[in-house]
Short mmCIF file of C-alpha atoms in Angstrom, two decimals:
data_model
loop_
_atom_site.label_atom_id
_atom_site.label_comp_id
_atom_site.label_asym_id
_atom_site.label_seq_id
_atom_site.Cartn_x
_atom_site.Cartn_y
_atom_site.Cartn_z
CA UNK A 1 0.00 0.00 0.00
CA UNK A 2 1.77 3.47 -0.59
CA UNK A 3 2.25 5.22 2.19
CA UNK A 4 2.09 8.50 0.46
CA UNK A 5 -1.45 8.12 1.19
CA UNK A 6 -0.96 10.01 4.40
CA UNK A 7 0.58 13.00 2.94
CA UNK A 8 -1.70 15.43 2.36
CA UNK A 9 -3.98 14.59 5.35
CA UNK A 10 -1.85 14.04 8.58
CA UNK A 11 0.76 16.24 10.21
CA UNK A 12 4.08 15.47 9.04
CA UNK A 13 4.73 13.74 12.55
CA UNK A 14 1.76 11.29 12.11
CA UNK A 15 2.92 10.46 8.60
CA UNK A 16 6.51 9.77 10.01
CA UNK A 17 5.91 7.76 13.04
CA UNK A 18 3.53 5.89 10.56
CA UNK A 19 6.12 5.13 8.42
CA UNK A 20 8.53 4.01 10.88
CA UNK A 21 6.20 1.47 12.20
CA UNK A 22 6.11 0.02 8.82
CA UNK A 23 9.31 -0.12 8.48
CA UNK A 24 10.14 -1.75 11.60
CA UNK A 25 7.05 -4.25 10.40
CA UNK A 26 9.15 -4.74 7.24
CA UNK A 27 12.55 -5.28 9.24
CA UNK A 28 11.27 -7.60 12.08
CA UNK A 29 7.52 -8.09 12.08
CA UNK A 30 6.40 -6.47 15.21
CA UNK A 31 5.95 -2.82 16.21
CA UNK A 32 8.41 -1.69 19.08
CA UNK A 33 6.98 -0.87 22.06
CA UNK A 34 8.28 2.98 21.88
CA UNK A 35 6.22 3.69 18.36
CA UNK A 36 2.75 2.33 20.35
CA UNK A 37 3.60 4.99 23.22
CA UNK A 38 4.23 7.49 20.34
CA UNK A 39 0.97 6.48 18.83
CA UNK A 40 -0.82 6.91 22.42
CA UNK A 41 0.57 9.82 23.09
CA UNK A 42 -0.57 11.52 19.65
CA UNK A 43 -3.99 9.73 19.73
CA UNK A 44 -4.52 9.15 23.38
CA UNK A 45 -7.38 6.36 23.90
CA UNK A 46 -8.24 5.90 20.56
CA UNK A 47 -4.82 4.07 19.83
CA UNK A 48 -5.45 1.88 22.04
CA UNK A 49 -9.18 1.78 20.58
CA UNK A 50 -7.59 1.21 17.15
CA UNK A 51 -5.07 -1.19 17.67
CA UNK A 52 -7.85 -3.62 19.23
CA UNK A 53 -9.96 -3.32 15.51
CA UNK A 54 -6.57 -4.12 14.27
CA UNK A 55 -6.21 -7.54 16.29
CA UNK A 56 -9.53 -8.37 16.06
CA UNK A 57 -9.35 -7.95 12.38
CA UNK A 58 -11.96 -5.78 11.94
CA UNK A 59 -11.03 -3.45 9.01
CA UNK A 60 -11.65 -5.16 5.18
CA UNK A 61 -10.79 -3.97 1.76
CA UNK A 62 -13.64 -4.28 -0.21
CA UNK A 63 -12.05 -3.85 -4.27
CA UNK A 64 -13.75 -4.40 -7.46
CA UNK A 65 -12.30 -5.98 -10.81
CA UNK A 66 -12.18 -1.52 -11.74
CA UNK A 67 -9.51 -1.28 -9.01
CA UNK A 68 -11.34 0.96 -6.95
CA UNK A 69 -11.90 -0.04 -3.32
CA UNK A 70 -13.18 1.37 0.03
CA UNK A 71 -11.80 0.15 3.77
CA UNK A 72 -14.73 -1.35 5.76
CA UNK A 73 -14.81 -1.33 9.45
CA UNK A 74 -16.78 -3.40 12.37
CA UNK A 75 -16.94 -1.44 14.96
CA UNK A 76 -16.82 -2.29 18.74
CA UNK A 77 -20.58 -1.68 18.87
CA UNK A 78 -21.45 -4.21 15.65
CA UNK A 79 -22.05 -1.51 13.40
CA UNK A 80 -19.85 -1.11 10.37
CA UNK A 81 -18.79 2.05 9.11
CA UNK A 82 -17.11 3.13 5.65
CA UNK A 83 -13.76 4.94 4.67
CA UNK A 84 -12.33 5.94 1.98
CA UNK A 85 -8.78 4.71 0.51
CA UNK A 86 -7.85 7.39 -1.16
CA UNK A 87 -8.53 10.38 1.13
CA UNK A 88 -9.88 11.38 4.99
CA UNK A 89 -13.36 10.22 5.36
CA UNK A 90 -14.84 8.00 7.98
CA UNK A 91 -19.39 7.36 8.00
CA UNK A 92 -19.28 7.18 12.10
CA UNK A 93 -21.02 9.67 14.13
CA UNK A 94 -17.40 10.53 15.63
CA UNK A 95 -15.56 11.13 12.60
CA UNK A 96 -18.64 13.84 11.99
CA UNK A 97 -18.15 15.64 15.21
CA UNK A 98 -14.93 15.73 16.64
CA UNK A 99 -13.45 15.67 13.10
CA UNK A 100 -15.22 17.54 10.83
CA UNK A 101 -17.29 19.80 13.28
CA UNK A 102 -15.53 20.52 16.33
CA UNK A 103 -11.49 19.97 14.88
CA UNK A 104 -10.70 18.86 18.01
CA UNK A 105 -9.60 14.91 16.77
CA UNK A 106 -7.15 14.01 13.56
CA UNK A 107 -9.20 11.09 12.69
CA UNK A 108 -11.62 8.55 14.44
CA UNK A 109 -10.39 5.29 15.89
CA UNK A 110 -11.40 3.33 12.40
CA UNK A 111 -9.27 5.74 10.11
CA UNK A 112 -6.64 5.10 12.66
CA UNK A 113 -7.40 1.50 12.56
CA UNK A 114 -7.30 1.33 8.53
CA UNK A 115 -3.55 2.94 8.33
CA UNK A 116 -2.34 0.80 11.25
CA UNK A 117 -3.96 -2.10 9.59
CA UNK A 118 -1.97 -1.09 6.29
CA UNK A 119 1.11 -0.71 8.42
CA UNK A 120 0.75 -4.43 10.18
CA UNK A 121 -0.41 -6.00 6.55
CA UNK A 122 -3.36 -7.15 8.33
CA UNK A 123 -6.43 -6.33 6.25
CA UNK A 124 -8.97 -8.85 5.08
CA UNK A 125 -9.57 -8.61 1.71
CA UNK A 126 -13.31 -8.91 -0.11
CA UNK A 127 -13.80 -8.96 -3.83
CA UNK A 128 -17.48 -7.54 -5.21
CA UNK A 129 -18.37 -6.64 -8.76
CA UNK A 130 -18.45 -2.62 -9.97
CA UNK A 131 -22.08 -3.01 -9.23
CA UNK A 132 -21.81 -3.68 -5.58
CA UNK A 133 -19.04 -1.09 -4.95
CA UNK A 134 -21.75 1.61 -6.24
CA UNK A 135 -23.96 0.32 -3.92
CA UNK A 136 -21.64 0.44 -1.29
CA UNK A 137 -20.54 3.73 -1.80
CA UNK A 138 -24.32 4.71 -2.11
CA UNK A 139 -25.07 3.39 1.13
CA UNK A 140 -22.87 5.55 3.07
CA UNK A 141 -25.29 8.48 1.77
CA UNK A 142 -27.80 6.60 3.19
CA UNK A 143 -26.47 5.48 6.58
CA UNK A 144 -25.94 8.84 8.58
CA UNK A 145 -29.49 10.26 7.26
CA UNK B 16 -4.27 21.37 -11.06
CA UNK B 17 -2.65 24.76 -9.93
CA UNK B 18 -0.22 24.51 -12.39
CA UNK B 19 -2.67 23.61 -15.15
CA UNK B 20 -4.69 27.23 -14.26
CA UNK B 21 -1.01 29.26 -13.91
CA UNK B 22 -0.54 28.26 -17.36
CA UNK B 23 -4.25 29.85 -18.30
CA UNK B 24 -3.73 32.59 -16.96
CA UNK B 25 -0.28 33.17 -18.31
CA UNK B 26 -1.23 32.38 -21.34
CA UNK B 27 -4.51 34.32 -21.62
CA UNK B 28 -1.88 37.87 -20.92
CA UNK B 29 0.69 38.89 -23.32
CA UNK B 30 2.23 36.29 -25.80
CA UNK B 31 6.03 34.82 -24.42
CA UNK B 32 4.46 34.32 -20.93
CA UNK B 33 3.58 30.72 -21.41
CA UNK B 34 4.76 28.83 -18.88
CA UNK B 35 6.95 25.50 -19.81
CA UNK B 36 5.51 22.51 -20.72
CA UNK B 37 4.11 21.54 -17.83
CA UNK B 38 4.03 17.85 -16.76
CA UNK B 39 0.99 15.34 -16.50
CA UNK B 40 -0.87 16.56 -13.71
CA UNK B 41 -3.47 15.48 -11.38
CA UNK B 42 -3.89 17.30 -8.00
CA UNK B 43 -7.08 19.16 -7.09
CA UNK B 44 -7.91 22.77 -6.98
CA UNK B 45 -11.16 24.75 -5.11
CA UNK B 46 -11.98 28.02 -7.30
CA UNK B 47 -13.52 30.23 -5.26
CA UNK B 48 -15.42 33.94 -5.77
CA UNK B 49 -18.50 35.80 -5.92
CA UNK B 50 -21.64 35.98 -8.30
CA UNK B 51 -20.59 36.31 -11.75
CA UNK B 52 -16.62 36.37 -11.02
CA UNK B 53 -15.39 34.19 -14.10
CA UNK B 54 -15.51 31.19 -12.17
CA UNK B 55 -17.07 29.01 -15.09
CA UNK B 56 -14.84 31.43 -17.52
CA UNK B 57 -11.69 30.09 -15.87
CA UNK B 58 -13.35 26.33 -15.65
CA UNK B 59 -13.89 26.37 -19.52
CA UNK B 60 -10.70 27.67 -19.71
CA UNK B 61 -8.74 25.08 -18.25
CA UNK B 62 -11.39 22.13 -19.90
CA UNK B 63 -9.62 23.58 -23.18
CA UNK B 64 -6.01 23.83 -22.16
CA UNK B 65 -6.72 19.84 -21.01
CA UNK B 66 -8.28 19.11 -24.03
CA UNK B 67 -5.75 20.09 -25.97
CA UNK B 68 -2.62 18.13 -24.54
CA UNK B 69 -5.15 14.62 -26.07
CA UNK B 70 -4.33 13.00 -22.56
CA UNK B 71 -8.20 12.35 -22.60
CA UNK B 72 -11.99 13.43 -22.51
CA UNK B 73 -12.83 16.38 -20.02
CA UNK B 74 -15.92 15.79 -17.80
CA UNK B 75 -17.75 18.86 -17.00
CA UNK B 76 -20.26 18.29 -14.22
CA UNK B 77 -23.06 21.06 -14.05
CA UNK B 78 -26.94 21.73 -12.40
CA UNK B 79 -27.26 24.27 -15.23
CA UNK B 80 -25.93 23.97 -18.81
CA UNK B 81 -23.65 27.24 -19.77
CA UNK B 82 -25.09 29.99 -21.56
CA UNK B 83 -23.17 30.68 -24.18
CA UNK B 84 -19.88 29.00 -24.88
CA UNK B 85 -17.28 32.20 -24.76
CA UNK B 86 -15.56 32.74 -27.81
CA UNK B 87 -12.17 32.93 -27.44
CA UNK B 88 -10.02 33.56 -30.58
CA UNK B 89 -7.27 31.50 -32.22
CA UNK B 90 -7.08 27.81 -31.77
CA UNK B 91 -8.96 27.46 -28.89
CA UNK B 92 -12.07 26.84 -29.87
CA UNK B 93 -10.82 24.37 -32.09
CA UNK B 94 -13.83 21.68 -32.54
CA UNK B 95 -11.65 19.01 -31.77
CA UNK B 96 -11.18 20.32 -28.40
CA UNK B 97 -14.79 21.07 -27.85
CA UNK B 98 -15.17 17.40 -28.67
CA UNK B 99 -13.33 16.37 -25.84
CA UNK B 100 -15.65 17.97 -23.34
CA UNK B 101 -18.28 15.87 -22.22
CA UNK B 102 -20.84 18.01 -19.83
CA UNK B 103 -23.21 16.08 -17.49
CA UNK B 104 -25.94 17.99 -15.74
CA UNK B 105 -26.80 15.58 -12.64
CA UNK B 106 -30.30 17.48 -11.75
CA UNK B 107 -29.62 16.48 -7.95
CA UNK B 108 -27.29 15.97 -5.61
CA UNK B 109 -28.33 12.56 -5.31
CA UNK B 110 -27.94 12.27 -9.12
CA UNK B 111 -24.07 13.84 -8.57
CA UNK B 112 -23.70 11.26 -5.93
CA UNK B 113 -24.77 8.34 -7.83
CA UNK B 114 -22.47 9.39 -11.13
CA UNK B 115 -19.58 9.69 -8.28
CA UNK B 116 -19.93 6.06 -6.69
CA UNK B 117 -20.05 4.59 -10.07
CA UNK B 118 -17.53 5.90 -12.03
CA UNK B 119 -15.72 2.93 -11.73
CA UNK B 120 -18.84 1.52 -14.06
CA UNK B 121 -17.92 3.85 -16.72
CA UNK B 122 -16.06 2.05 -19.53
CA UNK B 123 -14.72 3.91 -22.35
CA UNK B 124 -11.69 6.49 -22.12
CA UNK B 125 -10.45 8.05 -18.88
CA UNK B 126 -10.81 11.61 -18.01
CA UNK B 127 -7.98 13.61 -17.61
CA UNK B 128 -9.89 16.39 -15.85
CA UNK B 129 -12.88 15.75 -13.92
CA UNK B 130 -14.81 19.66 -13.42
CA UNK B 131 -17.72 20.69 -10.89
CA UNK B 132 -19.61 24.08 -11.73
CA UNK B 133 -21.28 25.92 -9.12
CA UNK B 134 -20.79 23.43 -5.80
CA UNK B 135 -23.48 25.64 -3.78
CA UNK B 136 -25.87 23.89 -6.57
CA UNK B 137 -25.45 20.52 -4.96
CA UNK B 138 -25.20 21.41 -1.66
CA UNK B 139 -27.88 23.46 -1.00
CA UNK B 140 -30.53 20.96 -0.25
CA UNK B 141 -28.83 19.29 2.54
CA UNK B 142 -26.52 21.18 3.73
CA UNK B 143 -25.18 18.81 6.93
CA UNK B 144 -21.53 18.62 8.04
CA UNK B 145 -20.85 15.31 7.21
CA UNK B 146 -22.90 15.08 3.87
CA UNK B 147 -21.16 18.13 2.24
CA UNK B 148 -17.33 16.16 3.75
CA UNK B 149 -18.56 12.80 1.82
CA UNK B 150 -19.38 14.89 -1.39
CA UNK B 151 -15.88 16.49 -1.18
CA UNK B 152 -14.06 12.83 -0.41
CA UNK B 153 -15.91 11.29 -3.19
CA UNK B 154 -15.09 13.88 -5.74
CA UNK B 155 -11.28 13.52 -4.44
CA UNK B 156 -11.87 9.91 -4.54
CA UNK B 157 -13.55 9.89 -7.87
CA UNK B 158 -10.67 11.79 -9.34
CA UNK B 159 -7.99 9.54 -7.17
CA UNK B 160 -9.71 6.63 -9.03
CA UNK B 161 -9.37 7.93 -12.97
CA UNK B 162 -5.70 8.68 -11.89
CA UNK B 163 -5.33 5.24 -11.23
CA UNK B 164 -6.42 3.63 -14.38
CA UNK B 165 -5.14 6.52 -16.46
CA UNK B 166 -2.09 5.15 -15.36
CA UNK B 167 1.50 6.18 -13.84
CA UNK B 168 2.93 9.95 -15.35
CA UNK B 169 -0.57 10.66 -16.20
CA UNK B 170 -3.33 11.77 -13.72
CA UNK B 171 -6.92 12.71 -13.75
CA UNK B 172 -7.01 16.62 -12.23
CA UNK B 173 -10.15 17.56 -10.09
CA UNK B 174 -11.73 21.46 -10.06
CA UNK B 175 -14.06 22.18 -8.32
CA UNK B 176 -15.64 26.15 -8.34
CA UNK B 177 -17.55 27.29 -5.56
CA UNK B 178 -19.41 30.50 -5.15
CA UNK B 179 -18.91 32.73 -1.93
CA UNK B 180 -21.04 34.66 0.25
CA UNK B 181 -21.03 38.03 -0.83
CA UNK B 182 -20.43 41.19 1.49
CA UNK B 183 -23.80 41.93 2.34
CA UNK B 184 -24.32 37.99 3.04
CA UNK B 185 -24.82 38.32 6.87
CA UNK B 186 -25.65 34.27 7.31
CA UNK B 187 -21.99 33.96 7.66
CA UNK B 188 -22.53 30.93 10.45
CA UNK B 189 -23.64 27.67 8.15
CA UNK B 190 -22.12 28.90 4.90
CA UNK B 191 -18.42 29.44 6.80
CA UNK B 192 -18.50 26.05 8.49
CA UNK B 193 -19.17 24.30 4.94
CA UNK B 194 -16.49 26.52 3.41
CA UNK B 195 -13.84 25.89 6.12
CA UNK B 196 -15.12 22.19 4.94
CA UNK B 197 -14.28 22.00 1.88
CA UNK B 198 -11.03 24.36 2.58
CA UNK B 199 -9.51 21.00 4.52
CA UNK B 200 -10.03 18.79 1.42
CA UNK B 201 -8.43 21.24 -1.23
CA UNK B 202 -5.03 22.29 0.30
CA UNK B 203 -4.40 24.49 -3.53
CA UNK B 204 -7.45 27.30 -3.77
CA UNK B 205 -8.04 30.11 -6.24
CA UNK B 206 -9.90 33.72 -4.86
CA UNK B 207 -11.22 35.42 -7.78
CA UNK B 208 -12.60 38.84 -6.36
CA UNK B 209 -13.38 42.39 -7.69
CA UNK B 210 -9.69 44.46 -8.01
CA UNK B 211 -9.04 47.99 -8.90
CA UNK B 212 -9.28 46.83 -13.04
CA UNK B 213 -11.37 43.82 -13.85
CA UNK B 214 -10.57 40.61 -11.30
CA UNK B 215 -8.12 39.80 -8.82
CA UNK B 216 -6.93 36.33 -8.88
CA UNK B 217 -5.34 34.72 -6.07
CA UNK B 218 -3.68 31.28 -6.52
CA UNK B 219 -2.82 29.40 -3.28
CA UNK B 220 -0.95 26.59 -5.01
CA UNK B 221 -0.34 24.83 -1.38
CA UNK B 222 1.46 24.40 1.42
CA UNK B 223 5.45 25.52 0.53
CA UNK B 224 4.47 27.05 -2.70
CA UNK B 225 4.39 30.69 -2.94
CA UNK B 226 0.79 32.46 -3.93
CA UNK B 227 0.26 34.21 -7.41
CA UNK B 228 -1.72 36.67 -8.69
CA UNK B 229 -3.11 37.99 -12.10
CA UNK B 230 -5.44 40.88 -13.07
CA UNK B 231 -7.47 39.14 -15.75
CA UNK B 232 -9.83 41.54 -17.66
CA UNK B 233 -13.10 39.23 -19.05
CA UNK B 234 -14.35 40.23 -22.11
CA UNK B 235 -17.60 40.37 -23.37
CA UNK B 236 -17.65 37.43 -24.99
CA UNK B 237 -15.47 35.36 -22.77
CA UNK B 238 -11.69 36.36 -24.18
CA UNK B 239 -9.28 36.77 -21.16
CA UNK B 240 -6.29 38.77 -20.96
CA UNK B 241 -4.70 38.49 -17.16
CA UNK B 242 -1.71 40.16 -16.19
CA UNK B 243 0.42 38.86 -13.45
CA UNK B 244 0.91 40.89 -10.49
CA UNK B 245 4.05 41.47 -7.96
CA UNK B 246 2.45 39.38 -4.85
CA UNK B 247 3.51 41.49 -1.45
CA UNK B 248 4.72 38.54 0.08
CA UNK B 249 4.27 38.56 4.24
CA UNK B 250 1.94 40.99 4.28
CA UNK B 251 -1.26 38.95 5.77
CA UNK B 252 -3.76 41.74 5.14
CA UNK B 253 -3.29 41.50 1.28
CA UNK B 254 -4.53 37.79 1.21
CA UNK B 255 -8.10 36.99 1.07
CA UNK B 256 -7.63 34.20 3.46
CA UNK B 257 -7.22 36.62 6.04
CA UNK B 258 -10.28 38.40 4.65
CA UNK B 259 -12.39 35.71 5.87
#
């Protein structure tokens, strides 16, 4: 996954210690303890949020045979919310509010969840036709009505 | 998509300012001004300049079809470039949302430059925080997607024009939130506003590049002739940013 995905939406320190942690993924599999206190420190609980939806393998790339695809995340509560691969969007109510409203948040715990997830290599993957994808990417209009 | 409206501009003043051959170029760009300031002058401007580098079709996404097409002299109107410019009027938002999500249905060539008249249009109606963020992500992501199957060196470019508030516009609470918006998902912006002769236009290329400006002079039947201007550098009150 290219990394420069994070470039024009995080602060250059986000998109850093990001990088490092895939790069110490690449070098020895495992994330060093001092990154995840970076990553707590930045993101406070959420990290901590996020890194569970990564072990619990929550977050899926849904891709069609066009080669556009969407992240897909199960929340904590059973509710599955939508983001976008190729810029900063999240469906939940959080992402909304703290995010877009308020500016007090970088990203929700599932945006945080998709770039660690691209970090560890530990997406699921899901294949649908062009037609689903639309649908898909309809829904999300439909969802926070 | 800065670059692509620098070399407009430059080459809409006096002949020897065109800018070098600029490289495939994707990138975004939010064009931004009052009633009637050239926005869609400048659009069709830049559909042309695309159109004529044959990298692909133009899409030109608009409620309301153009008046008149402005005729501008010399090879720009060539009918081979107007050929290239497909326009779509999605009569809804919900139409503009369903060409977005399936794009990626589309077969036939890629677009190297995917346009949005008038933004307001579509966001009137529902006006909510998060719908007007999804509209922006999915035009980015739209655009991120042509890019892709155009294709490494290539690019699909995304502009999007947006009318302002005026001055006498006092509902300055709903309309700022939306705008500060859609400022976080275009870093590059152009201001077109009302100078001392004809329009001032302000190009914010981005973060680390410095701003521009031009003097462009609209004709009456769409011909352009801007003039670049010496930007006073570090002097906040002279950018419309700070103008709110």
């Amino acid at each position: 996954m290219p990394v420069t995905l994070w470039a024009a939406t995080l602060p250059a320190v986000v998109e850093e210690l990001l990088n490092e942690m895939a790069e110490a993924v690449r070098e020895s599999a495992q994330i060093p303890d001092e990154h995840l206190l970076s990553l707590k420190f930045v993101f406070g609980s959420s990290a901590i949020q996020a890194l569970d939806l990564v072990d619990r393998q929550s977050i899926t790339l849904i891709s069609s045979p066009s080669g556009r695809c969407i992240y897909q995340v199960l929340g904590s509560s059973g509710k599955t919310y939508i983001c976008l691969a190729s810029c900063h969007y999240c469906s939940c109510p959080a992402f909304a509010f703290s995010v877009l409203r308020k500016s007090d948040s970088l990203l929700c715990k599932h945006l945080l969840a998709v770039y660690l997830s691209q970090v560890m290599k530990t997406c699921q993957q899901l294949s649908v036709s062009d037609k689903q994808l639309t649908d898909i990417l309809l829904m999300v209009k439909k969802q926070d009505v | 998509m800065a670059e692509t409206l620098r070399r407009v501009l430059n080459a809409g003043g006096a002949a020897g300012l065109e800018a070098e051959e600029g490289a495939a170029e994707g990138g975004s760009l939010l064009l931004l001004g009052g009633p009637g300031s050239g926005k869609t002058a400048l659009l069709f401007a830049a559909a042309l300049e695309i159109a004529g580098e044959g990298r692909g079709p133009v899409l030109f996404l608009t409620r309301r079809p153009l008046q008149s097409l402005p005729s501008r002299s010399g090879s720009a109107l060539d009918p081979l470039r107007l050929q290239k410019i497909r326009f779509q009027y999605p009569p809804s938002t919900q139409e503009l949302l369903r060409f977005l999500c399936s794009a990626h249905e589309s077969r036939g060539p890629t677009p190297a430059l995917l346009l949005v008249d008038s933004l307001e249009d579509f966001l009137e109606e529902e006006a909510g925080t998060q719908d007007t963020a999804y509209l922006a992500a999915l035009l980015l992501d739209t655009a991120a997607f042509f890019s892709q199957r155009a294709g490494p060196g290539r690019g699909c470019g995304l502009m999007v024009a947006l009318q302002t508030p005026g001055d006498g516009d006092s509902d300055g609470g709903g309309g700022a939130l939306l705008l500060s918006l859609l400022l976080r998902y275009f870093p590059a912006r152009c201001w077109l506003q009302p100078g001392p002769c004809g329009l001032r236009v302000c190009l914010e290329p981005g973060e680390g590049i410095p701003r521009a400006e031009w003097s462009l002079v609209l004709g009456p039947d769409g011909e352009m002739s801007a003039t670049p201007c010496a930007t006073q550098a570090g002097d906040p009150s002279t950018g419309p940013g700070a103008q709110g």
